[in-house]
Amino acid sequence: MPSTSQHGPGAELEIKLALPTADPASLARQLARLPALVRRKPVRKQVDNIYFDTPAQALRAQRMALRLRRVGGDDAPQWLQTFKTSDGGDSALSLRGEWEVPVPGPALVQAALQAAPPWQRLDPEGAVFAALQPCFATAFERTAWTVRRRDGSVIEVALDLGQITSGQRSVPICELELELLAGAPTALFDLARHIALHIAVLPLAASKAQRGHALRDGTLDTPLRARPQPLGGDVAWHHMVQPVLGEMFAQFTANLNALRHCDDPELVHQARVGWRRFRGAVRLFKPAVPAQALPSWQGLQPLLTALGELRDLDVACTQTLPALQNAFVAECAERMQAWQAMELAFRHAAVQQRRAVRHALQAPAVGSDLLAITLWLDDMSRPQAWGDSPGLPGKTVRRWVRQRIQRLHAQWKKALRDSTHAESQHRARILAKRLRYNIEALCPLLPARTQRWLQQASGVQAGIGASRDLLQAGVLAQRLAVDRGIVAFLRGYAAGRAGVPWASQLPGSV
């Protein structure tokens, strides 16, 4: 995410927010009642777009987009050709290049791209333009308010409701775009915070173009996994902390957005992984972070709790219970009947808990906290934000990171010395996760020996996690009032795995 201080002529500074509501039709009325918008008359228009790319997706590869937009009805349509470039980040806050010109009709005009330097660098000979073809379309109703503030800033607030279509596939559009037309970025941030206090939102990093390509490829709801950032040995603080934390936060929010309409259990898992990676890295970096207070995420707690409960049910349904079925059933028809009834109870509970997660996403406190983190991360991208960092006296980034990882490793070793009961095993597992995630994220800055620590931490995490999943399956079975024999079986199986001294099972010394 580039610093918003780079905003200037020819650049589009925008915050994009998904709207996780069960009643999209009421959104315009809700927004119109907000104090910032209540006395401003909205403008409504139908917007239809066709996006273009080459068969090899040359524009997508460069994070560019080219579209034709029709605004208005069939009697007097207006056509606009728009070329956009991306800032390269994965944040709901984007700073992009945009070149938009009117064109005579529903056909691309090559001459209209002459004013866009990035296009000239991409296609100096015209071969890319000659290969362009329609890829997907969007159609939505836009309700827009123009907010003019006393400080001279001007912001467009646009509610888009419609769909993206590619062939026979489609996906709904239900989002809010806040674009800074004039003034300082702080005005945009203030208005976004105001809206998030009253309307349920989720930061949305993926543009309509990105989602259209993913829809066309059949990858729209693919779980987003960790993608550690490349780091150079002489990296500056703001070039290290913000990209690392930003990637982790993007993993969390992208999977949350997909969870709104997809039931893939892996989305739950990767959302929780993204959050744990982010929280662990914030804790690691905290001594060096500037004096500004970290944003609160107290409002996320109900959602995080609901995600944890859903993950327990998903793991039981897809991993723990299927692996134990044969051991319990033992070719007994009566036991098979009881086991199938238990599986049905677990699946029903998972469906209900998934609904609870989606309901939790509709709490304004969730979006408000997520937006606050988004804006805090943008602040971290500015070098001047690091001028008063108290934890960096004379230390290079590499040296400081190594010392922090060594300290975390020492804490983990201490926890492993007493890992024979559930509470101590849980602490060892939590520290193993933190050690693993931080080593993976900061690998280019760390010595080779930390790869052995990474392997050991992963082994401990998996081993203790498997025992914990067995124990949790028994707890859930009792809570769901399933067959007593199954509850006893699960408890006994879990007891057989309890009390394992994990440190003694590791290869070599930790």
Coordinates of C-alpha atoms in Angstrom, one line a residue, residues 6-508:
Q6 CA 1.4 10.5 -2.9
H7 CA -2.1 11.5 -3.9
G8 CA -2.2 14.1 -6.7
P9 CA -3.5 14.9 -10.1
G10 CA -4.3 11.8 -12.3
A11 CA -4.5 9.5 -9.2
E12 CA -7.7 8.0 -7.8
L13 CA -7.7 7.7 -4.0
E14 CA -10.5 5.4 -2.9
I15 CA -11.7 3.3 0.0
K16 CA -13.8 0.3 -1.0
L17 CA -16.1 -1.4 1.5
A18 CA -18.2 -4.5 1.1
L19 CA -21.7 -4.4 2.8
P20 CA -22.5 -7.6 4.6
T21 CA -26.2 -7.0 5.0
A22 CA -29.1 -9.4 4.8
D23 CA -31.2 -6.6 3.3
P24 CA -29.4 -4.8 0.4
A25 CA -32.6 -3.0 -0.6
S26 CA -32.6 -0.9 2.6
L27 CA -29.0 0.3 2.3
A28 CA -29.7 3.5 0.4
R29 CA -32.3 4.5 3.0
Q30 CA -29.8 3.7 5.8
L31 CA -27.1 5.7 4.2
A32 CA -29.4 8.7 3.5
R33 CA -30.1 8.9 7.2
L34 CA -26.5 9.3 8.2
P35 CA -25.6 12.8 9.6
A36 CA -22.9 13.3 6.9
L37 CA -25.4 12.5 4.1
V38 CA -28.8 13.4 5.4
R39 CA -29.0 16.8 3.7
R40 CA -27.4 15.8 0.4
K41 CA -29.5 14.8 -2.6
P42 CA -28.4 11.4 -4.1
V43 CA -28.0 10.9 -7.8
R44 CA -29.1 7.5 -9.1
K45 CA -28.0 6.0 -12.4
Q46 CA -27.7 2.6 -14.1
V47 CA -24.1 1.7 -14.9
D48 CA -23.1 -1.1 -17.4
N49 CA -19.5 -2.0 -18.0
I50 CA -17.6 -4.4 -20.3
Y51 CA -14.1 -5.3 -19.3
F52 CA -11.5 -6.2 -21.9
D53 CA -8.2 -8.2 -21.9
T54 CA -6.1 -10.3 -24.2
P55 CA -6.5 -14.1 -24.3
A56 CA -3.2 -14.3 -22.3
Q57 CA -4.6 -11.7 -19.8
A58 CA -1.8 -9.2 -20.4
L59 CA -3.6 -6.4 -18.5
R60 CA -4.5 -8.6 -15.5
A61 CA -0.8 -9.7 -15.2
Q62 CA 0.1 -6.0 -14.9
R63 CA -2.8 -5.3 -12.5
M64 CA -4.4 -3.0 -15.1
A65 CA -8.0 -2.8 -16.3
L66 CA -9.7 -1.4 -19.4
R67 CA -13.4 -1.0 -19.6
L68 CA -16.2 0.5 -21.6
R69 CA -18.9 2.1 -19.5
R70 CA -22.4 2.9 -20.5
V71 CA -24.3 5.4 -18.3
G72 CA -27.9 6.3 -18.7
G73 CA -30.8 4.6 -20.5
D74 CA -31.3 3.4 -24.1
D75 CA -32.7 6.7 -25.3
A76 CA -29.5 8.8 -24.6
P77 CA -26.6 6.6 -23.5
Q78 CA -23.2 8.0 -22.7
W79 CA -20.1 5.9 -23.3
L80 CA -16.8 6.3 -21.3
Q81 CA -13.6 4.4 -21.8
T82 CA -11.5 4.0 -18.7
F83 CA -8.0 2.6 -18.2
K84 CA -6.8 1.9 -14.6
T85 CA -3.6 0.9 -13.0
S86 CA -3.2 -0.6 -9.6
D87 CA -1.0 0.5 -6.7
G88 CA 0.1 -3.0 -6.3
G89 CA -1.3 -3.4 -2.8
D90 CA -4.0 -5.6 -1.3
S91 CA -5.9 -3.0 0.7
A92 CA -9.4 -1.6 0.7
L93 CA -7.6 1.8 0.6
S94 CA -6.2 2.1 -3.0
L95 CA -4.2 4.8 -4.9
R96 CA -4.5 4.1 -8.6
G97 CA -3.9 5.7 -11.9
E98 CA -7.1 6.4 -13.9
W99 CA -7.6 7.8 -17.4
E100 CA -11.2 8.2 -18.5
V101 CA -12.4 9.8 -21.7
P102 CA -15.8 9.9 -23.5
V103 CA -16.0 7.8 -26.7
P104 CA -18.6 7.8 -29.4
G105 CA -20.1 4.4 -28.9
P106 CA -19.7 0.8 -27.7
A107 CA -16.3 0.2 -29.1
L108 CA -12.8 0.7 -27.8
V109 CA -10.9 3.7 -29.2
Q110 CA -7.1 3.2 -29.4
A111 CA -6.4 6.9 -29.6
A112 CA -8.1 7.5 -26.2
L113 CA -5.2 5.6 -24.6
Q114 CA -2.5 8.0 -25.8
A115 CA -2.8 10.1 -22.7
A116 CA -2.0 7.2 -20.4
P117 CA 1.8 6.7 -20.0
P118 CA 1.5 3.2 -18.5
W119 CA -0.4 2.1 -21.6
Q120 CA 2.3 3.5 -23.9
R121 CA 4.9 1.5 -22.0
L122 CA 2.8 -1.6 -22.1
D123 CA 1.8 -1.4 -25.8
P124 CA 4.1 0.8 -27.8
E125 CA 3.5 -1.2 -31.0
G126 CA -0.3 -1.7 -30.6
A127 CA -0.2 -5.5 -30.5
V128 CA -1.9 -5.6 -27.1
F129 CA -4.8 -3.4 -28.2
A130 CA -5.3 -5.5 -31.4
A131 CA -5.7 -8.7 -29.2
L132 CA -8.2 -7.2 -26.8
Q133 CA -11.6 -9.0 -26.4
P134 CA -14.5 -8.8 -23.9
C135 CA -13.9 -10.8 -20.7
F136 CA -16.8 -10.1 -18.4
A137 CA -19.4 -7.5 -17.6
T138 CA -20.8 -5.6 -14.6
A139 CA -24.3 -4.1 -14.3
F140 CA -25.3 -2.2 -11.2
E141 CA -27.4 0.7 -9.9
R142 CA -25.2 3.5 -8.4
T143 CA -26.6 5.8 -5.8
A144 CA -24.1 8.6 -5.2
W145 CA -23.8 11.4 -2.8
T146 CA -21.3 14.3 -3.1
V147 CA -20.0 15.4 0.2
R148 CA -18.5 18.9 0.3
R149 CA -16.9 19.7 3.7
R150 CA -16.0 23.0 5.2
D151 CA -12.3 22.4 4.8
G152 CA -12.8 22.4 1.0
S153 CA -12.6 18.6 0.5
V154 CA -15.0 16.8 -1.8
I155 CA -15.8 13.1 -1.5
E156 CA -18.1 11.0 -3.6
V157 CA -19.9 8.2 -1.7
A158 CA -21.2 5.6 -4.2
L159 CA -23.5 2.7 -3.3
D160 CA -23.3 0.0 -6.0
L161 CA -25.9 -2.8 -6.1
G162 CA -25.9 -5.3 -9.0
Q163 CA -23.9 -8.1 -10.3
I164 CA -20.7 -9.2 -12.2
T165 CA -21.4 -11.7 -15.0
S166 CA -19.1 -14.0 -17.0
G167 CA -20.9 -16.4 -19.3
Q168 CA -23.4 -18.4 -17.1
R169 CA -21.7 -17.3 -13.9
S170 CA -22.6 -14.3 -11.8
V171 CA -21.8 -12.9 -8.4
P172 CA -23.6 -10.0 -6.6
I173 CA -22.2 -6.5 -6.2
C174 CA -23.1 -4.9 -2.9
E175 CA -20.4 -2.3 -2.0
L176 CA -19.6 1.2 -1.1
E177 CA -16.9 3.3 -2.7
L178 CA -15.6 6.5 -1.2
E179 CA -13.5 8.5 -3.6
L180 CA -11.6 11.7 -2.7
L181 CA -12.3 14.2 -5.5
A182 CA -10.5 17.1 -3.8
G183 CA -8.8 17.9 -0.5
A184 CA -6.6 15.9 2.0
P185 CA -6.8 12.2 2.5
T186 CA -7.8 12.7 6.2
A187 CA -11.2 13.9 5.0
L188 CA -11.8 10.6 3.3
F189 CA -10.7 8.7 6.3
D190 CA -12.9 10.7 8.6
L191 CA -16.0 10.1 6.5
A192 CA -15.2 6.4 6.2
R193 CA -15.0 6.1 10.0
H194 CA -18.3 7.9 10.4
I195 CA -20.0 5.5 8.0
A196 CA -18.5 2.5 9.7
L197 CA -19.9 3.5 13.0
H198 CA -23.4 3.2 11.7
I199 CA -23.4 0.7 8.8
A200 CA -21.9 -2.8 8.7
V201 CA -18.9 -2.8 6.4
L202 CA -15.9 -5.0 5.5
P203 CA -12.8 -3.6 3.9
L204 CA -12.7 -4.9 0.3
A205 CA -9.4 -5.1 -1.4
A206 CA -10.5 -6.8 -4.6
S207 CA -11.8 -4.5 -7.4
K208 CA -14.7 -5.4 -9.6
A209 CA -12.1 -6.1 -12.3
Q210 CA -10.2 -8.5 -10.1
R211 CA -13.4 -10.3 -9.0
G212 CA -14.6 -10.5 -12.6
H213 CA -11.4 -12.2 -13.7
A214 CA -11.6 -14.6 -10.7
L215 CA -15.3 -15.3 -11.6
R216 CA -14.3 -16.1 -15.1
D217 CA -11.5 -18.5 -13.9
G218 CA -13.7 -20.1 -11.3
T219 CA -11.4 -19.0 -8.5
L220 CA -13.5 -16.3 -6.9
D221 CA -13.9 -18.0 -3.5
T222 CA -10.6 -19.7 -3.4
P223 CA -9.2 -19.4 0.2
L224 CA -6.3 -17.0 0.4
R225 CA -3.3 -18.5 2.0
A226 CA -0.2 -16.8 3.4
R227 CA 2.0 -15.1 0.9
P228 CA 5.2 -13.9 2.7
Q229 CA 6.6 -10.7 1.3
P230 CA 10.1 -10.5 -0.3
L231 CA 12.4 -8.6 2.0
G232 CA 15.9 -7.3 1.3
G233 CA 18.6 -7.4 3.9
D234 CA 18.9 -3.6 4.1
V235 CA 15.1 -2.9 4.1
A236 CA 13.9 0.2 5.9
W237 CA 11.4 -0.1 8.8
H238 CA 8.4 1.3 7.0
H239 CA 9.3 -1.0 4.0
M240 CA 9.3 -4.0 6.2
V241 CA 6.6 -3.6 8.9
Q242 CA 3.8 -2.3 6.8
P243 CA 4.0 -4.8 3.9
V244 CA 4.4 -7.7 6.3
L245 CA 1.4 -6.7 8.5
G246 CA -0.5 -5.7 5.4
E247 CA -0.2 -9.1 3.7
M248 CA -1.4 -10.8 6.9
F249 CA -4.3 -8.5 7.4
A250 CA -5.3 -8.9 3.7
Q251 CA -5.4 -12.7 4.2
F252 CA -7.8 -12.2 7.1
T253 CA -10.1 -9.8 5.4
A254 CA -10.2 -11.5 2.0
N255 CA -11.3 -14.8 3.6
L256 CA -13.9 -13.0 5.7
N257 CA -15.3 -11.5 2.5
A258 CA -15.5 -14.9 0.8
L259 CA -17.2 -16.4 3.9
R260 CA -20.2 -14.1 3.3
H261 CA -21.4 -16.4 0.5
C262 CA -19.2 -19.5 0.4
D263 CA -19.3 -22.5 2.8
D264 CA -15.8 -23.8 2.2
P265 CA -14.4 -24.7 5.6
E266 CA -10.9 -23.7 4.5
L267 CA -12.0 -20.1 4.3
V268 CA -12.6 -20.2 8.1
H269 CA -9.2 -21.8 8.7
Q270 CA -7.3 -19.3 6.5
A271 CA -9.2 -16.4 8.0
R272 CA -8.1 -17.5 11.5
V273 CA -4.5 -18.2 10.3
G274 CA -4.4 -14.7 8.8
W275 CA -5.6 -13.1 12.0
R276 CA -3.2 -15.1 14.2
R277 CA -0.3 -14.2 11.9
F278 CA -1.2 -10.5 12.0
R279 CA -1.7 -10.5 15.8
G280 CA 1.5 -12.3 16.4
A281 CA 3.5 -10.0 14.1
V282 CA 2.0 -6.9 15.8
R283 CA 3.2 -8.3 19.1
L284 CA 6.6 -9.0 17.7
F285 CA 7.0 -5.5 16.3
K286 CA 5.3 -3.6 19.2
P287 CA 8.5 -2.4 20.9
A288 CA 9.6 -0.7 17.6
V289 CA 6.2 0.6 16.5
P290 CA 5.9 4.4 16.7
A291 CA 4.3 6.0 19.7
Q292 CA 0.8 6.2 18.1
A293 CA -1.6 3.9 19.8
L294 CA -2.4 0.7 18.1
P295 CA -6.0 0.4 16.9
S296 CA -8.4 -1.5 19.1
W297 CA -9.8 -4.7 17.9
Q298 CA -12.1 -5.3 20.8
G299 CA -15.1 -5.1 18.5
L300 CA -13.8 -8.1 16.6
Q301 CA -14.0 -10.4 19.6
P302 CA -17.5 -11.8 19.0
L303 CA -16.6 -12.6 15.4
L304 CA -13.3 -14.2 16.4
T305 CA -15.1 -16.4 19.0
A306 CA -17.7 -17.4 16.4
L307 CA -15.0 -18.3 13.9
G308 CA -13.2 -20.4 16.5
E309 CA -16.4 -22.3 17.3
L310 CA -17.1 -22.9 13.7
R311 CA -13.5 -24.1 13.1
D312 CA -13.9 -26.7 15.9
L313 CA -17.1 -28.0 14.2
D314 CA -15.5 -28.0 10.7
V315 CA -12.4 -29.9 11.9
A316 CA -14.6 -32.5 13.7
C317 CA -16.8 -33.0 10.7
T318 CA -14.0 -33.1 8.0
Q319 CA -11.0 -34.6 9.9
T320 CA -11.4 -36.0 13.4
L321 CA -14.6 -37.9 13.1
P322 CA -14.1 -39.5 9.7
A323 CA -10.7 -40.9 10.9
L324 CA -12.3 -42.6 13.9
Q325 CA -15.4 -44.0 12.3
N326 CA -14.1 -47.5 11.6
A327 CA -12.6 -47.8 15.1
F328 CA -16.0 -47.2 16.7
V329 CA -18.3 -48.9 14.3
A330 CA -16.3 -52.2 13.9
E331 CA -18.8 -53.5 11.4
C332 CA -21.7 -53.2 13.8
A333 CA -24.9 -51.9 12.2
E334 CA -26.3 -50.5 15.4
R335 CA -23.1 -48.5 16.0
M336 CA -23.1 -47.3 12.4
Q337 CA -26.6 -46.0 12.9
A338 CA -25.5 -44.1 16.0
W339 CA -22.4 -42.8 14.3
Q340 CA -24.4 -41.5 11.3
A341 CA -26.9 -39.8 13.7
M342 CA -23.9 -38.1 15.4
E343 CA -22.5 -36.9 12.1
L344 CA -25.8 -35.4 11.2
A345 CA -25.9 -33.5 14.5
F346 CA -22.4 -32.2 13.9
R347 CA -23.2 -31.1 10.4
H348 CA -26.4 -29.3 11.5
A349 CA -24.5 -27.6 14.3
A350 CA -21.9 -26.4 11.7
V351 CA -24.6 -25.0 9.4
Q352 CA -26.1 -23.1 12.4
Q353 CA -22.7 -21.8 13.5
R354 CA -21.8 -20.6 9.9
R355 CA -25.0 -18.6 10.1
A356 CA -23.8 -17.1 13.4
V357 CA -20.5 -16.1 11.8
R358 CA -22.3 -14.3 9.0
H359 CA -24.5 -12.6 11.5
A360 CA -21.4 -11.5 13.4
L361 CA -20.0 -10.0 10.2
Q362 CA -23.1 -7.6 10.1
A363 CA -22.1 -5.9 13.4
P364 CA -20.9 -2.3 12.8
A365 CA -18.2 -2.8 15.4
V366 CA -16.5 -5.4 13.2
G367 CA -16.2 -3.1 10.2
S368 CA -15.3 -0.1 12.3
D369 CA -12.3 -2.0 13.9
L370 CA -11.2 -3.5 10.5
L371 CA -11.3 0.0 8.9
A372 CA -9.3 1.5 11.8
I373 CA -6.6 -1.2 11.2
T374 CA -6.6 -0.5 7.5
L375 CA -6.0 3.2 8.1
W376 CA -3.4 2.5 10.7
L377 CA -1.5 0.3 8.2
D378 CA -1.5 3.1 5.7
D379 CA 0.0 5.4 8.3
M380 CA 2.8 2.8 8.9
S381 CA 3.8 3.1 5.2
R382 CA 5.0 6.7 5.7
P383 CA 8.7 7.1 6.7
Q384 CA 7.8 10.2 8.9
A385 CA 5.6 8.0 11.1
W386 CA 8.8 6.2 12.3
G387 CA 10.6 9.3 13.5
D388 CA 10.0 8.7 17.2
S389 CA 10.3 4.9 17.5
P390 CA 11.8 4.3 20.9
G391 CA 12.9 0.7 20.4
L392 CA 15.5 1.1 17.7
P393 CA 18.5 2.8 19.2
G394 CA 21.3 2.2 16.7
K395 CA 20.0 -1.2 15.5
T396 CA 19.6 -2.4 11.9
V397 CA 16.3 -4.0 11.0
R398 CA 18.0 -7.4 10.5
R399 CA 19.7 -7.3 13.9
W400 CA 16.5 -6.2 15.7
V401 CA 14.4 -8.9 14.0
R402 CA 16.9 -11.6 14.8
Q403 CA 17.0 -10.6 18.5
R404 CA 13.2 -10.6 18.7
I405 CA 12.9 -14.1 17.1
Q406 CA 15.6 -15.4 19.4
R407 CA 13.7 -14.1 22.4
L408 CA 10.5 -15.7 21.1
H409 CA 12.3 -19.0 20.6
A410 CA 13.6 -18.9 24.2
Q411 CA 10.1 -18.4 25.5
W412 CA 8.9 -21.4 23.5
K413 CA 11.7 -23.6 24.8
K414 CA 10.7 -22.7 28.4
A415 CA 7.1 -23.6 27.7
L416 CA 8.1 -27.0 26.3
R417 CA 10.0 -27.9 29.5
D418 CA 6.6 -28.3 31.2
S419 CA 4.2 -29.6 28.5
T420 CA 2.7 -32.6 30.2
H421 CA -0.8 -31.2 31.0
A422 CA -3.4 -29.5 28.8
E423 CA -2.8 -25.8 29.9
S424 CA 1.0 -26.0 29.4
Q425 CA 0.6 -27.8 26.1
H426 CA -1.8 -25.1 24.9
R427 CA 0.8 -22.4 25.7
A428 CA 3.5 -24.4 23.9
R429 CA 1.2 -24.7 20.9
I430 CA 0.4 -21.0 20.9
L431 CA 4.1 -20.0 21.1
A432 CA 4.9 -22.6 18.4
K433 CA 2.4 -20.9 16.1
R434 CA 3.8 -17.4 16.8
L435 CA 7.4 -18.7 16.2
R436 CA 6.4 -20.4 13.0
Y437 CA 4.4 -17.6 11.5
N438 CA 7.0 -14.9 12.3
I439 CA 9.9 -17.0 10.9
E440 CA 8.0 -17.7 7.7
A441 CA 7.2 -14.0 7.3
L442 CA 10.7 -12.7 8.1
C443 CA 12.8 -15.6 6.6
P444 CA 15.0 -13.4 4.4
L445 CA 16.2 -11.5 7.5
L446 CA 17.0 -14.6 9.6
P447 CA 19.9 -17.0 9.9
A448 CA 19.7 -20.5 8.5
R449 CA 19.3 -22.1 11.9
T450 CA 15.8 -20.7 12.3
Q451 CA 14.6 -23.1 9.6
R452 CA 15.2 -25.9 12.0
W453 CA 13.2 -24.0 14.6
L454 CA 10.5 -23.6 12.0
Q455 CA 10.3 -27.4 11.4
Q456 CA 10.3 -28.1 15.1
A457 CA 7.6 -25.5 15.9
S458 CA 5.4 -26.9 13.0
G459 CA 5.8 -30.4 14.5
V460 CA 4.8 -29.4 18.0
Q461 CA 1.9 -27.4 16.6
A462 CA 0.6 -30.3 14.6
G463 CA 1.0 -32.9 17.4
I464 CA -0.6 -30.9 20.2
G465 CA -3.2 -29.7 17.8
A466 CA -4.3 -33.3 16.9
S467 CA -4.7 -34.1 20.6
R468 CA -6.6 -30.9 21.2
D469 CA -9.0 -31.7 18.2
L470 CA -9.7 -35.2 19.7
L471 CA -10.5 -33.7 23.1
Q472 CA -12.7 -31.0 21.5
A473 CA -14.6 -33.5 19.5
G474 CA -15.6 -35.2 22.7
V475 CA -16.7 -31.9 24.3
L476 CA -18.8 -31.1 21.3
A477 CA -20.4 -34.5 21.2
Q478 CA -21.5 -34.2 24.8
R479 CA -22.8 -30.7 24.1
L480 CA -24.8 -31.9 21.1
A481 CA -26.3 -34.7 23.3
V482 CA -25.2 -37.5 20.9
D483 CA -25.0 -41.2 21.8
R484 CA -23.3 -41.7 25.2
G485 CA -21.3 -44.6 23.9
I486 CA -19.7 -42.3 21.2
V487 CA -19.0 -39.6 23.8
A488 CA -17.2 -42.2 26.0
F489 CA -15.3 -43.5 23.0
L490 CA -14.1 -40.1 22.0
R491 CA -13.1 -39.2 25.6
G492 CA -11.2 -42.5 25.9
Y493 CA -9.4 -42.0 22.6
A494 CA -8.4 -38.4 23.6
A495 CA -7.2 -39.6 27.0
G496 CA -4.9 -42.0 25.3
R497 CA -3.2 -39.1 23.5
A498 CA -3.0 -36.8 26.6
G499 CA 0.2 -36.1 28.5
V500 CA 2.6 -36.6 25.6
P501 CA 6.0 -34.9 26.4
W502 CA 6.3 -33.2 23.0
A503 CA 9.7 -31.7 23.7
S504 CA 11.2 -35.2 24.1
Q505 CA 9.9 -36.2 20.7
L506 CA 11.6 -33.4 18.7
P507 CA 14.7 -34.3 16.7
G508 CA 17.7 -32.8 18.3

